[in-house]
Amino acid sequence: MDTRERLIESTRELLWERGYVGVSPKAIQQRADAGQGSMYHHFASKEALAAEAIGRSAEQLRAAAETQLSGPGTAVERIGAYLRREREVLRGCPIGRLTQDPEVMAIPALRAPVEQTLAWIRSRLARVLAEGREQGEFSSRLDPDATAAMIIATLQGGYVLARAAGTTEPFDQAVTGTLALIDANVAE
């Protein structure tokens, strides 16, 4: 991995661990085993590096979601695969956690990939739900947009509850409850 990649990956990890305010250029340089000159050769500022790192995290999160949501199976099976995919629950969502960082939310270049990624996932879930409804898999009463919003909110809340409890159990319960609500809307 070249210096630029080490800087991006180190920043991604540090943002996930500490948030934007908690990450100093020195910490990034130490984690990446790069000097100050190297960092500023590749990136004009900490903000520019963070924007690249957040963008990379967003791409990876979308790609992981797309793998399950476009995979084989029914809408219920694909959503189940998305909800049950392997995650580092106690670390929280690498994108969702950034919404709690006031600096990220105040800087448009940092906020944009966070906002766009959460909107993309919500929209993608809604399309899978709408497809399932159109194919008769779900009751006609199912609102794909509202249900997609519920899924995202439940996942993000599940991360928070798990981190607060120090165990994945609340997250697992949130996923189980979400799947039960979706199953309750399966057409008879």
JSON list of C-alpha atoms in Angstrom, two decimals:
[
{"chain": "A", "resi": 1, "resn": "MET", "atom": "CA", "xyz": [0.00, 0.00, 0.00]},
{"chain": "A", "resi": 2, "resn": "ASP", "atom": "CA", "xyz": [1.46, 3.37, -0.96]},
{"chain": "A", "resi": 3, "resn": "THR", "atom": "CA", "xyz": [1.60, 6.38, 1.35]},
{"chain": "A", "resi": 4, "resn": "ARG", "atom": "CA", "xyz": [-1.57, 7.98, -0.02]},
{"chain": "A", "resi": 5, "resn": "GLU", "atom": "CA", "xyz": [-3.55, 4.76, 0.55]},
{"chain": "A", "resi": 6, "resn": "ARG", "atom": "CA", "xyz": [-2.11, 4.32, 4.05]},
{"chain": "A", "resi": 7, "resn": "LEU", "atom": "CA", "xyz": [-3.17, 7.88, 4.89]},
{"chain": "A", "resi": 8, "resn": "ILE", "atom": "CA", "xyz": [-6.72, 7.29, 3.62]},
{"chain": "A", "resi": 9, "resn": "GLU", "atom": "CA", "xyz": [-7.10, 3.93, 5.36]},
{"chain": "A", "resi": 10, "resn": "SER", "atom": "CA", "xyz": [-5.62, 5.24, 8.62]},
{"chain": "A", "resi": 11, "resn": "THR", "atom": "CA", "xyz": [-7.98, 8.20, 8.53]},
{"chain": "A", "resi": 12, "resn": "ARG", "atom": "CA", "xyz": [-10.97, 5.92, 7.85]},
{"chain": "A", "resi": 13, "resn": "GLU", "atom": "CA", "xyz": [-10.11, 3.81, 10.91]},
{"chain": "A", "resi": 14, "resn": "LEU", "atom": "CA", "xyz": [-9.44, 6.82, 13.13]},
{"chain": "A", "resi": 15, "resn": "LEU", "atom": "CA", "xyz": [-12.68, 8.54, 12.09]},
{"chain": "A", "resi": 16, "resn": "TRP", "atom": "CA", "xyz": [-14.57, 5.36, 12.94]},
{"chain": "A", "resi": 17, "resn": "GLU", "atom": "CA", "xyz": [-12.82, 5.11, 16.31]},
{"chain": "A", "resi": 18, "resn": "ARG", "atom": "CA", "xyz": [-12.64, 8.76, 17.39]},
{"chain": "A", "resi": 19, "resn": "GLY", "atom": "CA", "xyz": [-14.62, 11.01, 15.06]},
{"chain": "A", "resi": 20, "resn": "TYR", "atom": "CA", "xyz": [-13.29, 14.01, 13.17]},
{"chain": "A", "resi": 21, "resn": "VAL", "atom": "CA", "xyz": [-12.55, 16.23, 16.17]},
{"chain": "A", "resi": 22, "resn": "GLY", "atom": "CA", "xyz": [-10.73, 13.40, 17.94]},
{"chain": "A", "resi": 23, "resn": "VAL", "atom": "CA", "xyz": [-8.38, 12.80, 15.02]},
{"chain": "A", "resi": 24, "resn": "SER", "atom": "CA", "xyz": [-5.28, 14.95, 14.77]},
{"chain": "A", "resi": 25, "resn": "PRO", "atom": "CA", "xyz": [-3.01, 15.09, 11.73]},
{"chain": "A", "resi": 26, "resn": "LYS", "atom": "CA", "xyz": [-0.26, 13.71, 13.97]},
{"chain": "A", "resi": 27, "resn": "ALA", "atom": "CA", "xyz": [-2.39, 10.66, 14.88]},
{"chain": "A", "resi": 28, "resn": "ILE", "atom": "CA", "xyz": [-3.10, 10.04, 11.19]},
{"chain": "A", "resi": 29, "resn": "GLN", "atom": "CA", "xyz": [0.58, 10.33, 10.32]},
{"chain": "A", "resi": 30, "resn": "GLN", "atom": "CA", "xyz": [1.58, 7.95, 13.12]},
{"chain": "A", "resi": 31, "resn": "ARG", "atom": "CA", "xyz": [-1.02, 5.34, 12.17]},
{"chain": "A", "resi": 32, "resn": "ALA", "atom": "CA", "xyz": [-0.09, 5.61, 8.48]},
{"chain": "A", "resi": 33, "resn": "ASP", "atom": "CA", "xyz": [3.64, 5.66, 9.19]},
{"chain": "A", "resi": 34, "resn": "ALA", "atom": "CA", "xyz": [3.89, 8.82, 7.10]},
{"chain": "A", "resi": 35, "resn": "GLY", "atom": "CA", "xyz": [5.51, 12.16, 7.69]},
{"chain": "A", "resi": 36, "resn": "GLN", "atom": "CA", "xyz": [3.82, 15.54, 7.73]},
{"chain": "A", "resi": 37, "resn": "GLY", "atom": "CA", "xyz": [5.32, 16.38, 4.36]},
{"chain": "A", "resi": 38, "resn": "SER", "atom": "CA", "xyz": [3.88, 13.24, 2.82]},
{"chain": "A", "resi": 39, "resn": "MET", "atom": "CA", "xyz": [0.44, 13.95, 4.22]},
{"chain": "A", "resi": 40, "resn": "TYR", "atom": "CA", "xyz": [0.36, 17.48, 2.87]},
{"chain": "A", "resi": 41, "resn": "HIS", "atom": "CA", "xyz": [1.90, 16.39, -0.42]},
{"chain": "A", "resi": 42, "resn": "HIS", "atom": "CA", "xyz": [-1.14, 14.18, -1.05]},
{"chain": "A", "resi": 43, "resn": "PHE", "atom": "CA", "xyz": [-3.85, 16.26, 0.69]},
{"chain": "A", "resi": 44, "resn": "ALA", "atom": "CA", "xyz": [-4.22, 20.01, 1.08]},
{"chain": "A", "resi": 45, "resn": "SER", "atom": "CA", "xyz": [-5.67, 19.70, 4.58]},
{"chain": "A", "resi": 46, "resn": "LYS", "atom": "CA", "xyz": [-7.03, 17.37, 7.23]},
{"chain": "A", "resi": 47, "resn": "GLU", "atom": "CA", "xyz": [-10.50, 18.17, 5.85]},
{"chain": "A", "resi": 48, "resn": "ALA", "atom": "CA", "xyz": [-9.50, 17.08, 2.33]},
{"chain": "A", "resi": 49, "resn": "LEU", "atom": "CA", "xyz": [-8.07, 13.83, 3.66]},
{"chain": "A", "resi": 50, "resn": "ALA", "atom": "CA", "xyz": [-11.16, 13.22, 5.83]},
{"chain": "A", "resi": 51, "resn": "ALA", "atom": "CA", "xyz": [-13.43, 13.86, 2.84]},
{"chain": "A", "resi": 52, "resn": "GLU", "atom": "CA", "xyz": [-11.53, 11.22, 0.85]},
{"chain": "A", "resi": 53, "resn": "ALA", "atom": "CA", "xyz": [-11.67, 8.77, 3.78]},
{"chain": "A", "resi": 54, "resn": "ILE", "atom": "CA", "xyz": [-15.39, 9.31, 4.40]},
{"chain": "A", "resi": 55, "resn": "GLY", "atom": "CA", "xyz": [-16.05, 8.93, 0.69]},
{"chain": "A", "resi": 56, "resn": "ARG", "atom": "CA", "xyz": [-14.18, 5.62, 0.72]},
{"chain": "A", "resi": 57, "resn": "SER", "atom": "CA", "xyz": [-16.13, 4.38, 3.75]},
{"chain": "A", "resi": 58, "resn": "ALA", "atom": "CA", "xyz": [-19.36, 5.40, 2.04]},
{"chain": "A", "resi": 59, "resn": "GLU", "atom": "CA", "xyz": [-18.42, 3.49, -1.14]},
{"chain": "A", "resi": 60, "resn": "GLN", "atom": "CA", "xyz": [-17.61, 0.36, 0.85]},
{"chain": "A", "resi": 61, "resn": "LEU", "atom": "CA", "xyz": [-20.84, 0.55, 2.84]},
{"chain": "A", "resi": 62, "resn": "ARG", "atom": "CA", "xyz": [-22.91, 0.97, -0.34]},
{"chain": "A", "resi": 63, "resn": "ALA", "atom": "CA", "xyz": [-21.08, -1.91, -2.04]},
{"chain": "A", "resi": 64, "resn": "ALA", "atom": "CA", "xyz": [-21.68, -4.22, 0.94]},
{"chain": "A", "resi": 65, "resn": "ALA", "atom": "CA", "xyz": [-25.38, -3.29, 1.03]},
{"chain": "A", "resi": 66, "resn": "GLU", "atom": "CA", "xyz": [-25.72, -3.74, -2.73]},
{"chain": "A", "resi": 67, "resn": "THR", "atom": "CA", "xyz": [-24.24, -7.23, -2.52]},
{"chain": "A", "resi": 68, "resn": "GLN", "atom": "CA", "xyz": [-27.10, -8.41, -0.31]},
{"chain": "A", "resi": 69, "resn": "LEU", "atom": "CA", "xyz": [-29.88, -6.27, -1.76]},
{"chain": "A", "resi": 70, "resn": "SER", "atom": "CA", "xyz": [-29.22, -7.31, -5.35]},
{"chain": "A", "resi": 71, "resn": "GLY", "atom": "CA", "xyz": [-28.43, -10.93, -4.54]},
{"chain": "A", "resi": 72, "resn": "PRO", "atom": "CA", "xyz": [-30.62, -13.92, -5.27]},
{"chain": "A", "resi": 73, "resn": "GLY", "atom": "CA", "xyz": [-33.88, -14.60, -3.50]},
{"chain": "A", "resi": 74, "resn": "THR", "atom": "CA", "xyz": [-37.09, -12.91, -2.56]},
{"chain": "A", "resi": 75, "resn": "ALA", "atom": "CA", "xyz": [-37.27, -9.39, -1.20]},
{"chain": "A", "resi": 76, "resn": "VAL", "atom": "CA", "xyz": [-37.62, -10.78, 2.32]},
{"chain": "A", "resi": 77, "resn": "GLU", "atom": "CA", "xyz": [-34.56, -12.98, 1.85]},
{"chain": "A", "resi": 78, "resn": "ARG", "atom": "CA", "xyz": [-32.46, -10.13, 0.43]},
{"chain": "A", "resi": 79, "resn": "ILE", "atom": "CA", "xyz": [-33.45, -7.74, 3.21]},
{"chain": "A", "resi": 80, "resn": "GLY", "atom": "CA", "xyz": [-32.76, -10.49, 5.73]},
{"chain": "A", "resi": 81, "resn": "ALA", "atom": "CA", "xyz": [-29.32, -11.01, 4.21]},
{"chain": "A", "resi": 82, "resn": "TYR", "atom": "CA", "xyz": [-28.66, -7.27, 4.46]},
{"chain": "A", "resi": 83, "resn": "LEU", "atom": "CA", "xyz": [-29.78, -7.09, 8.08]},
{"chain": "A", "resi": 84, "resn": "ARG", "atom": "CA", "xyz": [-27.89, -10.22, 9.12]},
{"chain": "A", "resi": 85, "resn": "ARG", "atom": "CA", "xyz": [-24.65, -9.51, 7.28]},
{"chain": "A", "resi": 86, "resn": "GLU", "atom": "CA", "xyz": [-21.49, -9.53, 9.34]},
{"chain": "A", "resi": 87, "resn": "ARG", "atom": "CA", "xyz": [-20.81, -6.17, 11.01]},
{"chain": "A", "resi": 88, "resn": "GLU", "atom": "CA", "xyz": [-18.55, -4.82, 13.73]},
{"chain": "A", "resi": 89, "resn": "VAL", "atom": "CA", "xyz": [-21.59, -3.89, 15.80]},
{"chain": "A", "resi": 90, "resn": "LEU", "atom": "CA", "xyz": [-19.78, -2.61, 18.88]},
{"chain": "A", "resi": 91, "resn": "ARG", "atom": "CA", "xyz": [-17.76, -0.20, 16.75]},
{"chain": "A", "resi": 92, "resn": "GLY", "atom": "CA", "xyz": [-20.98, 1.23, 15.32]},
{"chain": "A", "resi": 93, "resn": "CYS", "atom": "CA", "xyz": [-21.71, 2.09, 11.72]},
{"chain": "A", "resi": 94, "resn": "PRO", "atom": "CA", "xyz": [-18.70, 3.80, 10.12]},
{"chain": "A", "resi": 95, "resn": "ILE", "atom": "CA", "xyz": [-21.03, 6.26, 8.37]},
{"chain": "A", "resi": 96, "resn": "GLY", "atom": "CA", "xyz": [-23.89, 6.52, 10.88]},
{"chain": "A", "resi": 97, "resn": "ARG", "atom": "CA", "xyz": [-21.47, 7.33, 13.71]},
{"chain": "A", "resi": 98, "resn": "LEU", "atom": "CA", "xyz": [-20.33, 10.41, 11.84]},
{"chain": "A", "resi": 99, "resn": "THR", "atom": "CA", "xyz": [-23.79, 11.98, 12.16]},
{"chain": "A", "resi": 100, "resn": "GLN", "atom": "CA", "xyz": [-23.02, 12.47, 15.85]},
{"chain": "A", "resi": 101, "resn": "ASP", "atom": "CA", "xyz": [-19.87, 14.44, 15.05]},
{"chain": "A", "resi": 102, "resn": "PRO", "atom": "CA", "xyz": [-20.73, 18.17, 15.03]},
{"chain": "A", "resi": 103, "resn": "GLU", "atom": "CA", "xyz": [-17.72, 19.04, 12.87]},
{"chain": "A", "resi": 104, "resn": "VAL", "atom": "CA", "xyz": [-18.64, 16.50, 10.19]},
{"chain": "A", "resi": 105, "resn": "MET", "atom": "CA", "xyz": [-22.21, 17.79, 10.11]},
{"chain": "A", "resi": 106, "resn": "ALA", "atom": "CA", "xyz": [-21.00, 21.42, 9.94]},
{"chain": "A", "resi": 107, "resn": "ILE", "atom": "CA", "xyz": [-18.60, 20.92, 7.01]},
{"chain": "A", "resi": 108, "resn": "PRO", "atom": "CA", "xyz": [-20.52, 20.38, 3.75]},
{"chain": "A", "resi": 109, "resn": "ALA", "atom": "CA", "xyz": [-17.75, 18.35, 2.08]},
{"chain": "A", "resi": 110, "resn": "LEU", "atom": "CA", "xyz": [-17.74, 15.91, 5.01]},
{"chain": "A", "resi": 111, "resn": "ARG", "atom": "CA", "xyz": [-21.48, 15.84, 5.56]},
{"chain": "A", "resi": 112, "resn": "ALA", "atom": "CA", "xyz": [-22.39, 15.17, 1.91]},
{"chain": "A", "resi": 113, "resn": "PRO", "atom": "CA", "xyz": [-21.14, 11.57, 1.63]},
{"chain": "A", "resi": 114, "resn": "VAL", "atom": "CA", "xyz": [-22.74, 10.71, 4.99]},
{"chain": "A", "resi": 115, "resn": "GLU", "atom": "CA", "xyz": [-26.09, 12.15, 3.97]},
{"chain": "A", "resi": 116, "resn": "GLN", "atom": "CA", "xyz": [-25.93, 10.67, 0.46]},
{"chain": "A", "resi": 117, "resn": "THR", "atom": "CA", "xyz": [-25.02, 7.20, 1.70]},
{"chain": "A", "resi": 118, "resn": "LEU", "atom": "CA", "xyz": [-27.83, 6.99, 4.24]},
{"chain": "A", "resi": 119, "resn": "ALA", "atom": "CA", "xyz": [-30.26, 8.29, 1.62]},
{"chain": "A", "resi": 120, "resn": "TRP", "atom": "CA", "xyz": [-28.97, 5.77, -0.93]},
{"chain": "A", "resi": 121, "resn": "ILE", "atom": "CA", "xyz": [-29.40, 2.83, 1.46]},
{"chain": "A", "resi": 122, "resn": "ARG", "atom": "CA", "xyz": [-32.89, 4.00, 2.37]},
{"chain": "A", "resi": 123, "resn": "SER", "atom": "CA", "xyz": [-33.81, 4.36, -1.30]},
{"chain": "A", "resi": 124, "resn": "ARG", "atom": "CA", "xyz": [-32.29, 0.98, -2.20]},
{"chain": "A", "resi": 125, "resn": "LEU", "atom": "CA", "xyz": [-34.23, -0.74, 0.58]},
{"chain": "A", "resi": 126, "resn": "ALA", "atom": "CA", "xyz": [-37.43, 0.99, -0.57]},
{"chain": "A", "resi": 127, "resn": "ARG", "atom": "CA", "xyz": [-36.88, -0.30, -4.11]},
{"chain": "A", "resi": 128, "resn": "VAL", "atom": "CA", "xyz": [-36.47, -3.88, -2.87]},
{"chain": "A", "resi": 129, "resn": "LEU", "atom": "CA", "xyz": [-39.61, -3.52, -0.74]},
{"chain": "A", "resi": 130, "resn": "ALA", "atom": "CA", "xyz": [-41.56, -2.00, -3.65]},
{"chain": "A", "resi": 131, "resn": "GLU", "atom": "CA", "xyz": [-40.41, -4.82, -5.91]},
{"chain": "A", "resi": 132, "resn": "GLY", "atom": "CA", "xyz": [-41.59, -7.36, -3.34]},
{"chain": "A", "resi": 133, "resn": "ARG", "atom": "CA", "xyz": [-44.95, -5.62, -3.06]},
{"chain": "A", "resi": 134, "resn": "GLU", "atom": "CA", "xyz": [-45.36, -5.48, -6.85]},
{"chain": "A", "resi": 135, "resn": "GLN", "atom": "CA", "xyz": [-44.62, -9.20, -7.08]},
{"chain": "A", "resi": 136, "resn": "GLY", "atom": "CA", "xyz": [-47.25, -9.97, -4.45]},
{"chain": "A", "resi": 137, "resn": "GLU", "atom": "CA", "xyz": [-44.73, -10.92, -1.79]},
{"chain": "A", "resi": 138, "resn": "PHE", "atom": "CA", "xyz": [-45.96, -8.19, 0.58]},
{"chain": "A", "resi": 139, "resn": "SER", "atom": "CA", "xyz": [-49.35, -6.88, 1.51]},
{"chain": "A", "resi": 140, "resn": "SER", "atom": "CA", "xyz": [-50.48, -3.91, -0.55]},
{"chain": "A", "resi": 141, "resn": "ARG", "atom": "CA", "xyz": [-50.60, -1.97, 2.76]},
{"chain": "A", "resi": 142, "resn": "LEU", "atom": "CA", "xyz": [-46.80, -2.06, 3.05]},
{"chain": "A", "resi": 143, "resn": "ASP", "atom": "CA", "xyz": [-45.34, 1.41, 2.48]},
{"chain": "A", "resi": 144, "resn": "PRO", "atom": "CA", "xyz": [-41.87, 0.81, 0.99]},
{"chain": "A", "resi": 145, "resn": "ASP", "atom": "CA", "xyz": [-40.53, 4.29, 1.84]},
{"chain": "A", "resi": 146, "resn": "ALA", "atom": "CA", "xyz": [-41.74, 4.26, 5.45]},
{"chain": "A", "resi": 147, "resn": "THR", "atom": "CA", "xyz": [-40.57, 0.68, 5.95]},
{"chain": "A", "resi": 148, "resn": "ALA", "atom": "CA", "xyz": [-37.14, 1.49, 4.52]},
{"chain": "A", "resi": 149, "resn": "ALA", "atom": "CA", "xyz": [-36.87, 4.46, 6.90]},
{"chain": "A", "resi": 150, "resn": "MET", "atom": "CA", "xyz": [-37.84, 2.18, 9.79]},
{"chain": "A", "resi": 151, "resn": "ILE", "atom": "CA", "xyz": [-35.16, -0.35, 8.82]},
{"chain": "A", "resi": 152, "resn": "ILE", "atom": "CA", "xyz": [-32.41, 2.29, 8.68]},
{"chain": "A", "resi": 153, "resn": "ALA", "atom": "CA", "xyz": [-33.54, 3.92, 11.93]},
{"chain": "A", "resi": 154, "resn": "THR", "atom": "CA", "xyz": [-33.69, 0.56, 13.67]},
{"chain": "A", "resi": 155, "resn": "LEU", "atom": "CA", "xyz": [-30.22, -0.45, 12.49]},
{"chain": "A", "resi": 156, "resn": "GLN", "atom": "CA", "xyz": [-28.66, 2.83, 13.54]},
{"chain": "A", "resi": 157, "resn": "GLY", "atom": "CA", "xyz": [-30.48, 2.72, 16.88]},
{"chain": "A", "resi": 158, "resn": "GLY", "atom": "CA", "xyz": [-29.39, -0.89, 17.31]},
{"chain": "A", "resi": 159, "resn": "TYR", "atom": "CA", "xyz": [-25.76, 0.18, 16.98]},
{"chain": "A", "resi": 160, "resn": "VAL", "atom": "CA", "xyz": [-26.26, 2.84, 19.64]},
{"chain": "A", "resi": 161, "resn": "LEU", "atom": "CA", "xyz": [-27.98, 0.45, 22.05]},
{"chain": "A", "resi": 162, "resn": "ALA", "atom": "CA", "xyz": [-25.30, -2.21, 21.53]},
{"chain": "A", "resi": 163, "resn": "ARG", "atom": "CA", "xyz": [-22.48, 0.24, 22.13]},
{"chain": "A", "resi": 164, "resn": "ALA", "atom": "CA", "xyz": [-24.18, 1.55, 25.28]},
{"chain": "A", "resi": 165, "resn": "ALA", "atom": "CA", "xyz": [-24.70, -1.98, 26.61]},
{"chain": "A", "resi": 166, "resn": "GLY", "atom": "CA", "xyz": [-21.27, -3.23, 25.56]},
{"chain": "A", "resi": 167, "resn": "THR", "atom": "CA", "xyz": [-22.87, -6.26, 23.87]},
{"chain": "A", "resi": 168, "resn": "THR", "atom": "CA", "xyz": [-24.33, -7.03, 20.46]},
{"chain": "A", "resi": 169, "resn": "GLU", "atom": "CA", "xyz": [-27.55, -8.36, 22.01]},
{"chain": "A", "resi": 170, "resn": "PRO", "atom": "CA", "xyz": [-29.61, -5.14, 21.58]},
{"chain": "A", "resi": 171, "resn": "PHE", "atom": "CA", "xyz": [-28.55, -4.93, 17.92]},
{"chain": "A", "resi": 172, "resn": "ASP", "atom": "CA", "xyz": [-29.46, -8.57, 17.35]},
{"chain": "A", "resi": 173, "resn": "GLN", "atom": "CA", "xyz": [-32.85, -8.00, 18.99]},
{"chain": "A", "resi": 174, "resn": "ALA", "atom": "CA", "xyz": [-33.44, -4.95, 16.77]},
{"chain": "A", "resi": 175, "resn": "VAL", "atom": "CA", "xyz": [-32.69, -7.02, 13.66]},
{"chain": "A", "resi": 176, "resn": "THR", "atom": "CA", "xyz": [-34.96, -9.84, 14.87]},
{"chain": "A", "resi": 177, "resn": "GLY", "atom": "CA", "xyz": [-37.77, -7.37, 15.60]},
{"chain": "A", "resi": 178, "resn": "THR", "atom": "CA", "xyz": [-37.36, -5.68, 12.21]},
{"chain": "A", "resi": 179, "resn": "LEU", "atom": "CA", "xyz": [-37.55, -9.02, 10.42]},
{"chain": "A", "resi": 180, "resn": "ALA", "atom": "CA", "xyz": [-40.66, -9.95, 12.42]},
{"chain": "A", "resi": 181, "resn": "LEU", "atom": "CA", "xyz": [-42.35, -6.69, 11.37]},
{"chain": "A", "resi": 182, "resn": "ILE", "atom": "CA", "xyz": [-41.44, -7.33, 7.75]},
{"chain": "A", "resi": 183, "resn": "ASP", "atom": "CA", "xyz": [-42.71, -10.91, 7.99]},
{"chain": "A", "resi": 184, "resn": "ALA", "atom": "CA", "xyz": [-45.98, -9.56, 9.40]},
{"chain": "A", "resi": 185, "resn": "ASN", "atom": "CA", "xyz": [-46.45, -7.77, 6.06]},
{"chain": "A", "resi": 186, "resn": "VAL", "atom": "CA", "xyz": [-45.89, -10.84, 3.91]},
{"chain": "A", "resi": 187, "resn": "ALA", "atom": "CA", "xyz": [-48.93, -11.39, 1.71]},
{"chain": "A", "resi": 188, "resn": "GLU", "atom": "CA", "xyz": [-51.07, -14.37, 2.64]}
]
